[in-house]
mmCIF file of C-alpha atoms and ligand atoms in Angstrom:
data_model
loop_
_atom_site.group_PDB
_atom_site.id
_atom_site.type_symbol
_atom_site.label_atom_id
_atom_site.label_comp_id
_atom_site.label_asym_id
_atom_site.label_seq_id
_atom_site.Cartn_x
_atom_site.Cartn_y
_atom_site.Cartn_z
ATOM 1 C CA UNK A 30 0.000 0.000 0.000
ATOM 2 C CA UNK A 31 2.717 2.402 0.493
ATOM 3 C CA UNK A 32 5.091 3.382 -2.562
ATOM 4 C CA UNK A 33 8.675 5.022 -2.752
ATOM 5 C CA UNK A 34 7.949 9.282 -2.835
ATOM 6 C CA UNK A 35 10.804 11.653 -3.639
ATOM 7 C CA UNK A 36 11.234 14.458 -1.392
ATOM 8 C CA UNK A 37 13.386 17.589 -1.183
ATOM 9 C CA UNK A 38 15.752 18.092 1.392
ATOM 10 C CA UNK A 39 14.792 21.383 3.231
ATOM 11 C CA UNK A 40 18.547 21.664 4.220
ATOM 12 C CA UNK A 41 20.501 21.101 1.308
ATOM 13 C CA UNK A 42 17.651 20.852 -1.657
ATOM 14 C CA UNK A 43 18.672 17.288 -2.588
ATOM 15 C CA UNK A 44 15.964 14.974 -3.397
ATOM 16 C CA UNK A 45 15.697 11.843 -1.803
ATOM 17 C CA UNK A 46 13.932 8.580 -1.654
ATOM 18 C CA UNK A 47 11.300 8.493 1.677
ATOM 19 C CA UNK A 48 10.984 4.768 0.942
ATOM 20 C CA UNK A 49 7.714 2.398 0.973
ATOM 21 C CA UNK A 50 9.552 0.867 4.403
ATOM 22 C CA UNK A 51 10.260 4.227 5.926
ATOM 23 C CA UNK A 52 6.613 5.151 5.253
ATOM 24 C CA UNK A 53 5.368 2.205 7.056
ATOM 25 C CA UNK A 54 8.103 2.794 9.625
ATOM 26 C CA UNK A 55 6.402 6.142 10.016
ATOM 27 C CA UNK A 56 2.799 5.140 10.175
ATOM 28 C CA UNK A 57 3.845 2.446 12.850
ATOM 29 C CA UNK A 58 5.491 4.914 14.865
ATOM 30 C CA UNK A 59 2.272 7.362 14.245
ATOM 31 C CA UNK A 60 4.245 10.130 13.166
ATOM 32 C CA UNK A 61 2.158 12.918 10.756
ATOM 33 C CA UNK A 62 5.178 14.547 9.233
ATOM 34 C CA UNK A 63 7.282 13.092 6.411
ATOM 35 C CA UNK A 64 11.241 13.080 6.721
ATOM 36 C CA UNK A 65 12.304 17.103 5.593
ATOM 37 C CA UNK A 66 15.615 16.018 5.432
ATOM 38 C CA UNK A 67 17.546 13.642 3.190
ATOM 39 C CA UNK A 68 19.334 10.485 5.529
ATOM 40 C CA UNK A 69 22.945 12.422 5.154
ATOM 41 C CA UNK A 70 21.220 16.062 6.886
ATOM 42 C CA UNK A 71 19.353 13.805 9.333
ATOM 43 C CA UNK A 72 22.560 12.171 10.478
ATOM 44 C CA UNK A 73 24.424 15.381 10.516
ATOM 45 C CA UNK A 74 21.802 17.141 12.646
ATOM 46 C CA UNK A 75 21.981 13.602 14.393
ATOM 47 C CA UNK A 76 25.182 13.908 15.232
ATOM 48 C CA UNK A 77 25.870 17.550 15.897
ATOM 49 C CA UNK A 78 23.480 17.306 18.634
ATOM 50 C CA UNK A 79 25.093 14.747 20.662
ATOM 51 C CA UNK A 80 28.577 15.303 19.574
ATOM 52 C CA UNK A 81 30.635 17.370 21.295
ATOM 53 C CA UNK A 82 27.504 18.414 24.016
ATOM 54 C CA UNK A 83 28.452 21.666 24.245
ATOM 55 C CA UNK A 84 24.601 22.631 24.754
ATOM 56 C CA UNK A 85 23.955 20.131 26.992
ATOM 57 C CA UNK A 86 27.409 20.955 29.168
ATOM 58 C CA UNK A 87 27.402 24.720 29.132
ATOM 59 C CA UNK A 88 23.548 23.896 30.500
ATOM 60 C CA UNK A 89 24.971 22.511 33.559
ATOM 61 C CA UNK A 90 27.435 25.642 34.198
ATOM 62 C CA UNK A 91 25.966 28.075 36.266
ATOM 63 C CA UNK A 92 25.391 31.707 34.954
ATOM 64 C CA UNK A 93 27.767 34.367 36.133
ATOM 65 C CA UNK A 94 26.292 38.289 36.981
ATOM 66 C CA UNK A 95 28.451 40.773 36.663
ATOM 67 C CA UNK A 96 28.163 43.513 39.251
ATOM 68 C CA UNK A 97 30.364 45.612 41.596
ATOM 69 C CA UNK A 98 32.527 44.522 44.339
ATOM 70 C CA UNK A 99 31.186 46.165 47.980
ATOM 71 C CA UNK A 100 34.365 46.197 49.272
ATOM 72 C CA UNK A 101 36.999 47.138 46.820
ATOM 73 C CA UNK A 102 34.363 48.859 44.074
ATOM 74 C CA UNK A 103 35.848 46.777 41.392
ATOM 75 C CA UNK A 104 34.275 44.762 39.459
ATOM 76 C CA UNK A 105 33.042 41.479 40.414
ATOM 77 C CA UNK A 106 31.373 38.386 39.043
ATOM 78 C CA UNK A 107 28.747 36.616 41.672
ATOM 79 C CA UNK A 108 26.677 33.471 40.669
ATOM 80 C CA UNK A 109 23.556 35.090 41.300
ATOM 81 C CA UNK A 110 21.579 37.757 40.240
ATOM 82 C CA UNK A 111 22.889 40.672 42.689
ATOM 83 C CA UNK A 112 19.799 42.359 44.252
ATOM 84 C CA UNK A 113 21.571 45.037 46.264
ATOM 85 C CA UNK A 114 20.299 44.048 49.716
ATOM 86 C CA UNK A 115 23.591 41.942 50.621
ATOM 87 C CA UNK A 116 27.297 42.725 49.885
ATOM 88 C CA UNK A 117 28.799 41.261 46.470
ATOM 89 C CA UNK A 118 32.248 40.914 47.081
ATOM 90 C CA UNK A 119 34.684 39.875 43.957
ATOM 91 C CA UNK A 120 37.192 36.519 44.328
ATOM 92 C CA UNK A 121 39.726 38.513 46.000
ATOM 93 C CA UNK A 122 37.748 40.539 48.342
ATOM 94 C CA UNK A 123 35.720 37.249 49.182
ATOM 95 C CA UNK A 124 38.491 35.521 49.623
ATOM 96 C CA UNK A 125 40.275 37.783 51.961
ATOM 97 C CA UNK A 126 36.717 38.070 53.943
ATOM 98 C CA UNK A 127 36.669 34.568 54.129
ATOM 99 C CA UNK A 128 40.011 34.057 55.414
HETATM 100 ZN ZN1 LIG B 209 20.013 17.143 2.779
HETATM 101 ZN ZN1 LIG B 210 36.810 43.507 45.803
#
């Protein structure tokens, strides 16, 4: 019941094959959309989302506000958003505070 279609790659404009057994595949899975890209963008998006995870690691590091050191009125970088009701100190001043 299902036969071969050609399609046009959205990312590069090639035309490819969305085969009989990928449309079944499809229907099984209950997916509406056909494939917009040809196999060769698919695995490059494929694989420039889990290689090299820099998304999913810079995710993980915490976000850095910049602001103004109480103590020594230079500047400083604090881990949270400064909201001017406690002292910000920068690494040196916090350091020496803490010491
Ligand atoms: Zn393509
Ligand atoms: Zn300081």
């Amino acid at each position: 019941m299902y036969t071969d279609q050609l399609l046009t790659c959205v990312d590069c404009g090639a035309e490819f094959t969305f085969t009989a057994g990928e449309q079944e595949f499809y229907a099984q899975k209950g997916f509406q959309n056909k494939p917009n890209r040809c196999p060769d963008c698919r695995q490059a998006r494929k694989a420039s989302r889990n290689g090299g995870g820099g998304m999913q690691r810079s995710y993980g590091t915490r976000q850095m506000f910049s602001t103004t050191c109480s103590s020594c009125g230079g500047p400083a970088e604090v881990p949270f958003q400064p909201r001017g009701d406690k002292p910000v100190y920068c690494r040196d001043c916090f350091q020496r505070i803490r010491a």
